[in-house]
Amino acid sequence: MVDLLTTQLDYRYYHQNWTTDKTKTTKDFNDMDNICIRAYAKVNLTLDVVGKRADDYHDLEMIMQSVDLWDQIILREIHSGIELDTNIEDLPRDEGNIAWRAAQLIKKEFDIATGVHIFIQKNIPLEGGMAGGSADCAGVLAGLNQLWNLGMDEKELRALGKSLGADVPFCLMGGTALAQGIGDILTPIESKEDMWLLVVKPQFGVSTRDVYNRLNLKNIGKRPDNKRMVEYLESGRIEDLARGLVNVLEEITIPMHPEISQLKAELIELGSLGSLMSGSGPSVYGIYKDHAAANRAAKALSKKYKQVYLIKTREKGIDIEFGY
Ligand code: ATP
């Protein structure tokens, strides 16, 4: 049995910069009826904005990749209501938390009378462009589906997830995928090779909404060639893939935070095959062919940056286990 409670792998450099409540850990929960979930983050290998919709959402075309950096969620059935707790002090514990809204939606859809206690141990950086909130939401949907024996298949879960957030369907599916529409129309990609990624989250956060509000479609310069990128992934041509990384939102976020450009250059200087900002930023990653090269770069960068993660790409978005 995989120990889903292992919070840190030895190859990860990871320093939390937020205020954590050390009295709260997943170790407080130890019951075979609990459900333990790992909800994994994503990075964008590409991101293109191809249109603006009447409902203010944008039409996107992007390649998403699950990565081995996760939030840990424990679900425990309670008598009634929804209780949420987390190790991060300034994260909402009510309907302001997307994971809380996931439980609310399921309770309403299935007319569930009992309640749930949700504990979230955050590891995924906040406001980083790595879909941390969406991952938690996906984790709670998938976990409650099991806890309450609802029998939803992935397609049904994704349909529910879409109403809560555009990245939730991908977080439920996981792996590597071409995402279209608002991000919810997903085509899985058979990625041939695993990759090592060195992710650096600068100390500031970026509001996704703010970045999209500033975007003018007419001004977009270089766009990714998603068709080619899919071919590179399917044939394991990592060098070509790394050269083809493009995220059109860099044109908005980098002028607001020029440090991102410097960070991208630093990753290249430290041997990465290519570097890119993920989502609306500010997290930036470099692709490395092997662990040794990535590890050298991680050592150098962790002297300067607090949140540095050496992680691998992965094939699933959620892991679920009973117990704890
Ligand atoms: P994306 O990549 O999807 O744009 P992000 O990584 O930039 O997301 P998140 O950390 O997922 O951003 O969400 C940021 C905002 O959402 C914060 O303002 C936070 O208060 C709110 N939020 C609500 N629920 C959560 C949650 N479970 N985890 C993280 N943030 C949450």
mmCIF file of C-alpha atoms and ligand atoms in Angstrom:
data_model
loop_
_atom_site.group_PDB
_atom_site.id
_atom_site.type_symbol
_atom_site.label_atom_id
_atom_site.label_comp_id
_atom_site.label_asym_id
_atom_site.label_seq_id
_atom_site.Cartn_x
_atom_site.Cartn_y
_atom_site.Cartn_z
ATOM 1 C CA MET A 1 0.000 0.000 0.000
ATOM 2 C CA VAL A 2 1.328 3.429 -0.908
ATOM 3 C CA ASP A 3 1.696 5.630 2.137
ATOM 4 C CA LEU A 4 -0.362 8.609 1.076
ATOM 5 C CA LEU A 5 0.495 10.389 4.287
ATOM 6 C CA THR A 6 4.136 10.805 3.340
ATOM 7 C CA THR A 7 4.203 14.538 2.922
ATOM 8 C CA GLN A 8 7.636 15.022 1.440
ATOM 9 C CA LEU A 9 9.826 13.072 -0.928
ATOM 10 C CA ASP A 10 13.531 13.348 -0.360
ATOM 11 C CA TYR A 11 14.173 14.923 -3.742
ATOM 12 C CA ARG A 12 11.864 17.833 -3.075
ATOM 13 C CA TYR A 13 13.228 21.160 -1.967
ATOM 14 C CA TYR A 14 10.364 22.782 -0.343
ATOM 15 C CA HIS A 15 10.071 25.610 2.108
ATOM 16 C CA GLN A 16 6.704 26.877 3.171
ATOM 17 C CA ASN A 17 6.591 30.648 3.296
ATOM 18 C CA TRP A 18 3.097 30.957 4.666
ATOM 19 C CA THR A 19 1.964 30.944 8.261
ATOM 20 C CA THR A 20 1.157 27.382 9.169
ATOM 21 C CA ASP A 21 -0.592 26.152 12.245
ATOM 22 C CA LYS A 22 1.835 23.518 13.507
ATOM 23 C CA THR A 23 -0.727 22.041 15.875
ATOM 24 C CA LYS A 24 -2.701 20.812 12.878
ATOM 25 C CA THR A 25 -1.431 17.918 10.815
ATOM 26 C CA THR A 26 -3.005 14.994 9.049
ATOM 27 C CA LYS A 27 -1.594 12.801 11.830
ATOM 28 C CA ASP A 28 -4.522 13.981 13.988
ATOM 29 C CA PHE A 29 -6.778 11.754 11.932
ATOM 30 C CA ASN A 30 -6.548 8.057 12.435
ATOM 31 C CA ASP A 31 -9.647 6.163 11.542
ATOM 32 C CA MET A 32 -10.215 3.480 8.939
ATOM 33 C CA ASP A 33 -13.445 5.204 7.841
ATOM 34 C CA ASN A 34 -11.604 8.373 6.837
ATOM 35 C CA ILE A 35 -10.631 8.962 3.247
ATOM 36 C CA CYS A 36 -7.141 10.189 2.451
ATOM 37 C CA ILE A 37 -6.591 11.973 -0.857
ATOM 38 C CA ARG A 38 -3.633 13.388 -2.671
ATOM 39 C CA ALA A 39 -4.678 16.176 -5.038
ATOM 40 C CA TYR A 40 -1.882 17.013 -7.472
ATOM 41 C CA ALA A 41 -0.868 20.358 -8.992
ATOM 42 C CA LYS A 42 -0.486 21.073 -12.709
ATOM 43 C CA VAL A 43 1.776 23.129 -14.913
ATOM 44 C CA ASN A 44 1.064 24.449 -18.392
ATOM 45 C CA LEU A 45 3.362 23.209 -21.144
ATOM 46 C CA THR A 46 1.568 25.709 -23.395
ATOM 47 C CA LEU A 47 -1.208 28.256 -22.962
ATOM 48 C CA ASP A 48 -2.960 30.059 -25.812
ATOM 49 C CA VAL A 49 -6.016 32.296 -25.593
ATOM 50 C CA VAL A 50 -8.003 31.963 -28.813
ATOM 51 C CA GLY A 51 -11.164 33.945 -28.087
ATOM 52 C CA LYS A 52 -13.294 35.824 -25.595
ATOM 53 C CA ARG A 53 -16.781 34.577 -24.820
ATOM 54 C CA ALA A 54 -19.970 36.461 -24.084
ATOM 55 C CA ASP A 55 -19.919 35.138 -20.487
ATOM 56 C CA ASP A 56 -16.513 36.844 -19.965
ATOM 57 C CA TYR A 57 -14.610 33.573 -19.936
ATOM 58 C CA HIS A 58 -11.865 33.063 -22.524
ATOM 59 C CA ASP A 59 -11.537 30.211 -24.974
ATOM 60 C CA LEU A 60 -8.218 28.531 -24.403
ATOM 61 C CA GLU A 61 -6.010 25.992 -26.096
ATOM 62 C CA MET A 62 -3.385 24.666 -23.741
ATOM 63 C CA ILE A 63 -1.423 21.595 -22.791
ATOM 64 C CA MET A 64 -1.722 20.748 -19.099
ATOM 65 C CA GLN A 65 0.543 18.399 -17.179
ATOM 66 C CA SER A 66 0.011 16.900 -13.705
ATOM 67 C CA VAL A 67 3.045 17.116 -11.446
ATOM 68 C CA ASP A 68 4.158 15.310 -8.321
ATOM 69 C CA LEU A 69 3.353 18.106 -5.858
ATOM 70 C CA TRP A 70 0.185 17.567 -3.871
ATOM 71 C CA ASP A 71 -2.185 18.815 -1.220
ATOM 72 C CA GLN A 72 -3.291 16.191 1.250
ATOM 73 C CA ILE A 73 -6.977 16.011 2.072
ATOM 74 C CA ILE A 74 -8.683 13.957 4.783
ATOM 75 C CA LEU A 75 -12.467 13.466 4.633
ATOM 76 C CA ARG A 76 -14.387 12.259 7.672
ATOM 77 C CA GLU A 77 -18.153 11.805 7.859
ATOM 78 C CA ILE A 78 -19.860 13.849 10.595
ATOM 79 C CA HIS A 79 -23.449 14.158 11.759
ATOM 80 C CA SER A 80 -24.378 17.154 9.599
ATOM 81 C CA GLY A 81 -23.018 20.247 7.822
ATOM 82 C CA ILE A 82 -19.616 20.978 6.263
ATOM 83 C CA GLU A 83 -16.582 21.701 8.432
ATOM 84 C CA LEU A 84 -13.263 22.649 6.864
ATOM 85 C CA ASP A 85 -9.886 23.098 8.464
ATOM 86 C CA THR A 86 -6.421 23.586 7.014
ATOM 87 C CA ASN A 87 -2.834 24.176 8.104
ATOM 88 C CA ILE A 88 -2.817 27.577 6.338
ATOM 89 C CA GLU A 89 -4.046 30.336 8.612
ATOM 90 C CA ASP A 90 -5.356 32.781 6.018
ATOM 91 C CA LEU A 91 -7.185 30.297 3.796
ATOM 92 C CA PRO A 92 -11.011 30.454 3.965
ATOM 93 C CA ARG A 93 -12.718 27.735 6.019
ATOM 94 C CA ASP A 94 -16.224 28.400 4.697
ATOM 95 C CA GLU A 95 -17.848 28.835 1.278
ATOM 96 C CA GLY A 96 -14.869 31.031 0.337
ATOM 97 C CA ASN A 97 -12.919 27.790 -0.030
ATOM 98 C CA ILE A 98 -13.545 26.006 -3.330
ATOM 99 C CA ALA A 99 -13.198 22.622 -1.563
ATOM 100 C CA TRP A 100 -16.058 23.606 0.776
ATOM 101 C CA ARG A 101 -18.181 24.513 -2.268
ATOM 102 C CA ALA A 102 -17.415 21.099 -3.779
ATOM 103 C CA ALA A 103 -18.898 19.398 -0.699
ATOM 104 C CA GLN A 104 -21.886 21.739 -0.727
ATOM 105 C CA LEU A 105 -22.619 20.934 -4.369
ATOM 106 C CA ILE A 106 -22.430 17.168 -3.802
ATOM 107 C CA LYS A 107 -24.640 17.348 -0.710
ATOM 108 C CA LYS A 108 -27.244 19.311 -2.677
ATOM 109 C CA GLU A 109 -27.092 17.207 -5.869
ATOM 110 C CA PHE A 110 -27.461 13.927 -3.985
ATOM 111 C CA ASP A 111 -29.578 15.184 -1.125
ATOM 112 C CA ILE A 112 -27.102 13.930 1.489
ATOM 113 C CA ALA A 113 -28.306 14.420 5.060
ATOM 114 C CA THR A 114 -25.058 13.686 6.913
ATOM 115 C CA GLY A 115 -22.059 16.002 6.844
ATOM 116 C CA VAL A 116 -18.326 15.979 6.231
ATOM 117 C CA HIS A 117 -15.224 17.297 7.945
ATOM 118 C CA ILE A 118 -12.520 18.277 5.432
ATOM 119 C CA PHE A 119 -8.909 18.768 6.454
ATOM 120 C CA ILE A 120 -6.534 20.188 3.829
ATOM 121 C CA GLN A 121 -2.799 20.187 4.274
ATOM 122 C CA LYS A 122 -1.593 22.615 1.608
ATOM 123 C CA ASN A 123 1.699 22.056 -0.145
ATOM 124 C CA ILE A 124 0.797 23.529 -3.539
ATOM 125 C CA PRO A 125 1.748 27.233 -3.597
ATOM 126 C CA LEU A 126 -1.156 29.675 -3.301
ATOM 127 C CA GLU A 127 -1.872 31.947 -6.276
ATOM 128 C CA GLY A 128 0.938 30.276 -8.156
ATOM 129 C CA GLY A 129 -0.692 29.295 -11.447
ATOM 130 C CA MET A 130 -0.535 25.614 -10.435
ATOM 131 C CA ALA A 131 -4.282 25.086 -9.853
ATOM 132 C CA GLY A 132 -3.976 24.379 -6.123
ATOM 133 C CA GLY A 133 -7.567 25.349 -5.330
ATOM 134 C CA SER A 134 -8.920 23.415 -8.325
ATOM 135 C CA ALA A 135 -6.937 20.347 -7.249
ATOM 136 C CA ASP A 136 -8.489 20.478 -3.751
ATOM 137 C CA CYS A 137 -11.930 20.864 -5.301
ATOM 138 C CA ALA A 138 -11.332 17.852 -7.566
ATOM 139 C CA GLY A 139 -10.006 15.853 -4.608
ATOM 140 C CA VAL A 140 -13.106 16.541 -2.497
ATOM 141 C CA LEU A 141 -15.477 15.672 -5.372
ATOM 142 C CA ALA A 142 -13.699 12.383 -6.058
ATOM 143 C CA GLY A 143 -13.340 11.599 -2.342
ATOM 144 C CA LEU A 144 -16.988 12.233 -1.470
ATOM 145 C CA ASN A 145 -18.012 10.128 -4.459
ATOM 146 C CA GLN A 146 -16.331 7.258 -2.611
ATOM 147 C CA LEU A 147 -17.220 8.196 0.961
ATOM 148 C CA TRP A 148 -20.918 8.358 0.143
ATOM 149 C CA ASN A 149 -20.901 5.608 -2.535
ATOM 150 C CA LEU A 150 -22.375 7.902 -5.165
ATOM 151 C CA GLY A 151 -21.200 5.831 -8.115
ATOM 152 C CA MET A 152 -20.303 8.754 -10.403
ATOM 153 C CA ASP A 153 -17.886 7.933 -13.217
ATOM 154 C CA GLU A 154 -15.115 10.364 -14.200
ATOM 155 C CA LYS A 155 -17.267 11.980 -16.891
ATOM 156 C CA GLU A 156 -20.016 12.788 -14.378
ATOM 157 C CA LEU A 157 -17.485 14.071 -11.865
ATOM 158 C CA ARG A 158 -15.948 16.305 -14.530
ATOM 159 C CA ALA A 159 -19.368 17.749 -15.415
ATOM 160 C CA LEU A 160 -19.934 18.652 -11.750
ATOM 161 C CA GLY A 161 -16.396 19.991 -11.454
ATOM 162 C CA LYS A 162 -16.787 22.311 -14.437
ATOM 163 C CA SER A 163 -19.505 24.246 -12.630
ATOM 164 C CA LEU A 164 -17.041 24.968 -9.801
ATOM 165 C CA GLY A 165 -13.953 25.944 -11.797
ATOM 166 C CA ALA A 166 -12.469 25.705 -15.293
ATOM 167 C CA ASP A 167 -9.373 23.740 -14.189
ATOM 168 C CA VAL A 168 -11.309 21.238 -12.056
ATOM 169 C CA PRO A 169 -12.103 18.785 -14.915
ATOM 170 C CA PHE A 170 -8.389 18.528 -15.747
ATOM 171 C CA CYS A 171 -7.458 18.018 -12.097
ATOM 172 C CA LEU A 172 -9.931 15.114 -11.990
ATOM 173 C CA MET A 173 -8.542 13.553 -15.167
ATOM 174 C CA GLY A 174 -4.842 14.258 -14.594
ATOM 175 C CA GLY A 175 -1.859 13.187 -16.684
ATOM 176 C CA THR A 176 -1.126 15.122 -19.854
ATOM 177 C CA ALA A 177 -3.947 16.655 -21.898
ATOM 178 C CA LEU A 178 -4.845 19.211 -24.513
ATOM 179 C CA ALA A 179 -7.482 21.441 -22.924
ATOM 180 C CA GLN A 180 -9.857 23.530 -25.026
ATOM 181 C CA GLY A 181 -12.996 25.567 -24.397
ATOM 182 C CA ILE A 182 -12.630 27.238 -21.009
ATOM 183 C CA GLY A 183 -10.208 24.412 -20.194
ATOM 184 C CA ASP A 184 -12.884 21.753 -19.770
ATOM 185 C CA ILE A 185 -12.778 20.013 -23.179
ATOM 186 C CA LEU A 186 -9.995 17.537 -22.639
ATOM 187 C CA THR A 187 -8.088 15.291 -25.027
ATOM 188 C CA PRO A 188 -5.626 13.002 -23.242
ATOM 189 C CA ILE A 189 -2.086 12.889 -24.607
ATOM 190 C CA GLU A 190 0.067 9.745 -24.386
ATOM 191 C CA SER A 191 3.259 11.306 -23.128
ATOM 192 C CA LYS A 192 6.165 8.967 -23.814
ATOM 193 C CA GLU A 193 8.728 10.274 -21.344
ATOM 194 C CA ASP A 194 8.634 11.440 -17.743
ATOM 195 C CA MET A 195 10.344 14.760 -17.195
ATOM 196 C CA TRP A 196 12.012 16.437 -14.238
ATOM 197 C CA LEU A 197 10.750 19.921 -13.603
ATOM 198 C CA LEU A 198 12.276 22.519 -11.347
ATOM 199 C CA VAL A 199 9.491 24.845 -10.246
ATOM 200 C CA VAL A 200 10.187 28.154 -8.521
ATOM 201 C CA LYS A 201 7.379 30.189 -6.985
ATOM 202 C CA PRO A 202 8.434 33.812 -6.387
ATOM 203 C CA GLN A 203 7.281 35.381 -3.118
ATOM 204 C CA PHE A 204 4.419 37.363 -4.645
ATOM 205 C CA GLY A 205 1.095 35.960 -5.895
ATOM 206 C CA VAL A 206 -0.798 36.824 -9.073
ATOM 207 C CA SER A 207 -4.572 37.062 -9.437
ATOM 208 C CA THR A 208 -5.718 34.989 -12.413
ATOM 209 C CA ARG A 209 -8.722 37.263 -12.925
ATOM 210 C CA ASP A 210 -6.534 40.376 -13.016
ATOM 211 C CA VAL A 211 -4.263 38.866 -15.691
ATOM 212 C CA TYR A 212 -7.181 37.894 -17.953
ATOM 213 C CA ASN A 213 -8.773 41.321 -17.479
ATOM 214 C CA ARG A 214 -5.608 42.969 -18.786
ATOM 215 C CA LEU A 215 -5.379 40.692 -21.821
ATOM 216 C CA ASN A 216 -6.132 42.176 -25.244
ATOM 217 C CA LEU A 217 -6.448 39.373 -27.802
ATOM 218 C CA LYS A 218 -5.324 41.648 -30.649
ATOM 219 C CA ASN A 219 -1.967 42.245 -28.963
ATOM 220 C CA ILE A 220 -0.949 38.613 -28.542
ATOM 221 C CA GLY A 221 2.424 38.005 -30.165
ATOM 222 C CA LYS A 222 3.928 34.521 -30.200
ATOM 223 C CA ARG A 223 1.484 31.632 -29.864
ATOM 224 C CA PRO A 224 2.318 27.977 -29.143
ATOM 225 C CA ASP A 225 2.129 25.321 -31.852
ATOM 226 C CA ASN A 226 0.012 22.855 -29.877
ATOM 227 C CA LYS A 227 -0.213 20.288 -32.682
ATOM 228 C CA ARG A 228 3.575 20.013 -32.859
ATOM 229 C CA MET A 229 3.853 19.947 -29.063
ATOM 230 C CA VAL A 230 1.471 16.978 -28.892
ATOM 231 C CA GLU A 231 3.676 15.148 -31.436
ATOM 232 C CA TYR A 232 6.782 15.916 -29.370
ATOM 233 C CA LEU A 233 5.121 14.557 -26.233
ATOM 234 C CA GLU A 234 3.915 11.411 -27.979
ATOM 235 C CA SER A 235 7.340 10.700 -29.446
ATOM 236 C CA GLY A 236 9.334 11.694 -26.348
ATOM 237 C CA ARG A 237 11.232 14.545 -28.067
ATOM 238 C CA ILE A 238 11.882 16.488 -24.874
ATOM 239 C CA GLU A 239 14.459 18.915 -26.334
ATOM 240 C CA ASP A 240 12.008 19.948 -29.075
ATOM 241 C CA LEU A 241 9.220 20.197 -26.524
ATOM 242 C CA ALA A 242 11.335 22.418 -24.269
ATOM 243 C CA ARG A 243 12.100 24.722 -27.208
ATOM 244 C CA GLY A 244 8.376 25.007 -28.023
ATOM 245 C CA LEU A 245 7.142 26.125 -24.573
ATOM 246 C CA VAL A 246 4.923 29.206 -25.018
ATOM 247 C CA ASN A 247 2.424 30.833 -22.643
ATOM 248 C CA VAL A 248 0.730 33.942 -24.056
ATOM 249 C CA LEU A 249 -0.084 35.166 -20.518
ATOM 250 C CA GLU A 250 3.627 35.850 -19.965
ATOM 251 C CA GLU A 251 3.069 38.970 -22.086
ATOM 252 C CA ILE A 252 0.744 40.267 -19.370
ATOM 253 C CA THR A 253 2.312 38.983 -16.155
ATOM 254 C CA ILE A 254 5.992 39.667 -16.974
ATOM 255 C CA PRO A 255 5.586 43.451 -17.467
ATOM 256 C CA MET A 256 3.837 43.491 -14.050
ATOM 257 C CA HIS A 257 6.630 41.389 -12.475
ATOM 258 C CA PRO A 258 9.881 41.513 -14.513
ATOM 259 C CA GLU A 259 11.485 39.131 -11.952
ATOM 260 C CA ILE A 260 9.724 36.311 -13.815
ATOM 261 C CA SER A 261 11.813 36.966 -16.908
ATOM 262 C CA GLN A 262 14.991 36.924 -14.836
ATOM 263 C CA LEU A 263 13.964 33.667 -13.211
ATOM 264 C CA LYS A 264 13.337 32.065 -16.602
ATOM 265 C CA ALA A 265 16.821 33.123 -17.707
ATOM 266 C CA GLU A 266 18.373 31.778 -14.487
ATOM 267 C CA LEU A 267 16.798 28.372 -15.082
ATOM 268 C CA ILE A 268 18.270 28.285 -18.601
ATOM 269 C CA GLU A 269 21.698 29.326 -17.291
ATOM 270 C CA LEU A 270 21.426 26.468 -14.803
ATOM 271 C CA GLY A 271 21.029 23.927 -17.575
ATOM 272 C CA SER A 272 17.291 23.654 -18.165
ATOM 273 C CA LEU A 273 16.237 22.737 -21.700
ATOM 274 C CA GLY A 274 13.505 25.376 -21.675
ATOM 275 C CA SER A 275 11.572 27.431 -19.121
ATOM 276 C CA LEU A 276 8.042 28.801 -18.872
ATOM 277 C CA MET A 277 5.612 30.538 -16.551
ATOM 278 C CA SER A 278 2.705 28.272 -15.546
ATOM 279 C CA GLY A 279 -0.893 29.486 -15.957
ATOM 280 C CA SER A 280 -1.249 33.164 -15.112
ATOM 281 C CA GLY A 281 1.908 32.901 -13.011
ATOM 282 C CA PRO A 282 3.980 33.666 -11.171
ATOM 283 C CA SER A 283 5.390 30.099 -10.831
ATOM 284 C CA VAL A 284 8.095 29.386 -13.375
ATOM 285 C CA TYR A 285 9.567 25.998 -14.214
ATOM 286 C CA GLY A 286 12.472 24.605 -16.186
ATOM 287 C CA ILE A 287 12.486 21.208 -17.896
ATOM 288 C CA TYR A 288 15.421 18.917 -17.170
ATOM 289 C CA LYS A 289 16.266 15.668 -18.845
ATOM 290 C CA ASP A 290 17.747 14.028 -15.790
ATOM 291 C CA HIS A 291 17.593 14.317 -12.044
ATOM 292 C CA ALA A 292 21.264 15.174 -11.522
ATOM 293 C CA ALA A 293 21.118 18.339 -13.644
ATOM 294 C CA ALA A 294 17.839 19.402 -12.037
ATOM 295 C CA ASN A 295 19.255 18.739 -8.574
ATOM 296 C CA ARG A 296 22.287 20.967 -9.194
ATOM 297 C CA ALA A 297 20.004 23.784 -10.315
ATOM 298 C CA ALA A 298 17.677 23.221 -7.328
ATOM 299 C CA LYS A 299 20.598 23.565 -4.917
ATOM 300 C CA ALA A 300 21.700 26.830 -6.515
ATOM 301 C CA LEU A 301 18.210 28.345 -6.706
ATOM 302 C CA SER A 302 17.110 27.348 -3.214
ATOM 303 C CA LYS A 303 19.836 29.669 -1.846
ATOM 304 C CA LYS A 304 17.990 32.566 -3.442
ATOM 305 C CA TYR A 305 14.320 31.537 -3.545
ATOM 306 C CA LYS A 306 12.223 30.111 -0.725
ATOM 307 C CA GLN A 307 9.803 27.979 -2.712
ATOM 308 C CA VAL A 308 11.761 25.665 -4.998
ATOM 309 C CA TYR A 309 10.321 22.289 -5.950
ATOM 310 C CA LEU A 310 12.116 19.527 -7.798
ATOM 311 C CA ILE A 311 9.313 17.362 -9.088
ATOM 312 C CA LYS A 312 8.425 14.855 -11.752
ATOM 313 C CA THR A 313 5.562 14.797 -14.221
ATOM 314 C CA ARG A 314 2.890 12.207 -13.437
ATOM 315 C CA GLU A 315 0.002 10.316 -15.019
ATOM 316 C CA LYS A 316 -2.782 10.885 -12.504
ATOM 317 C CA GLY A 317 -4.398 13.926 -10.884
ATOM 318 C CA ILE A 318 -5.852 12.290 -7.755
ATOM 319 C CA ASP A 319 -4.949 9.358 -5.474
ATOM 320 C CA ILE A 320 -7.528 8.093 -2.997
ATOM 321 C CA GLU A 321 -7.218 5.625 -0.150
ATOM 322 C CA PHE A 322 -9.430 4.547 2.747
ATOM 323 C CA GLY A 323 -8.024 4.657 6.251
ATOM 324 C CA TYR A 324 -6.324 7.257 8.504
HETATM 325 P P1 ATP B 1 -4.936 28.652 -11.145
HETATM 326 O O1 ATP B 1 -3.663 28.037 -11.572
HETATM 327 O O2 ATP B 1 -6.130 27.720 -11.301
HETATM 328 O O3 ATP B 1 -5.179 30.027 -11.673
HETATM 329 P P2 ATP B 1 -3.747 29.457 -8.672
HETATM 330 O O4 ATP B 1 -2.779 28.375 -8.334
HETATM 331 O O5 ATP B 1 -3.167 30.681 -9.327
HETATM 332 O O6 ATP B 1 -4.895 28.828 -9.562
HETATM 333 P P3 ATP B 1 -5.068 29.061 -6.202
HETATM 334 O O7 ATP B 1 -3.997 28.975 -5.165
HETATM 335 O O8 ATP B 1 -5.664 27.807 -6.691
HETATM 336 O O9 ATP B 1 -4.505 29.930 -7.401
HETATM 337 O O10 ATP B 1 -6.274 29.973 -5.683
HETATM 338 C C1 ATP B 1 -6.023 31.250 -5.228
HETATM 339 C C2 ATP B 1 -7.231 31.912 -4.566
HETATM 340 O O11 ATP B 1 -8.306 31.019 -4.323
HETATM 341 C C3 ATP B 1 -6.824 32.463 -3.230
HETATM 342 O O12 ATP B 1 -7.292 33.776 -3.182
HETATM 343 C C4 ATP B 1 -7.513 31.613 -2.170
HETATM 344 O O13 ATP B 1 -7.943 32.354 -1.060
HETATM 345 C C5 ATP B 1 -8.688 31.026 -2.926
HETATM 346 N N1 ATP B 1 -8.944 29.638 -2.506
HETATM 347 C C6 ATP B 1 -10.132 29.113 -2.196
HETATM 348 N N2 ATP B 1 -10.029 27.809 -1.874
HETATM 349 C C7 ATP B 1 -8.726 27.485 -1.969
HETATM 350 C C8 ATP B 1 -7.999 26.289 -1.750
HETATM 351 N N3 ATP B 1 -8.586 25.158 -1.352
HETATM 352 N N4 ATP B 1 -6.670 26.319 -1.989
HETATM 353 C C9 ATP B 1 -6.077 27.467 -2.410
HETATM 354 N N5 ATP B 1 -6.711 28.628 -2.624
HETATM 355 C C10 ATP B 1 -8.033 28.649 -2.405
#
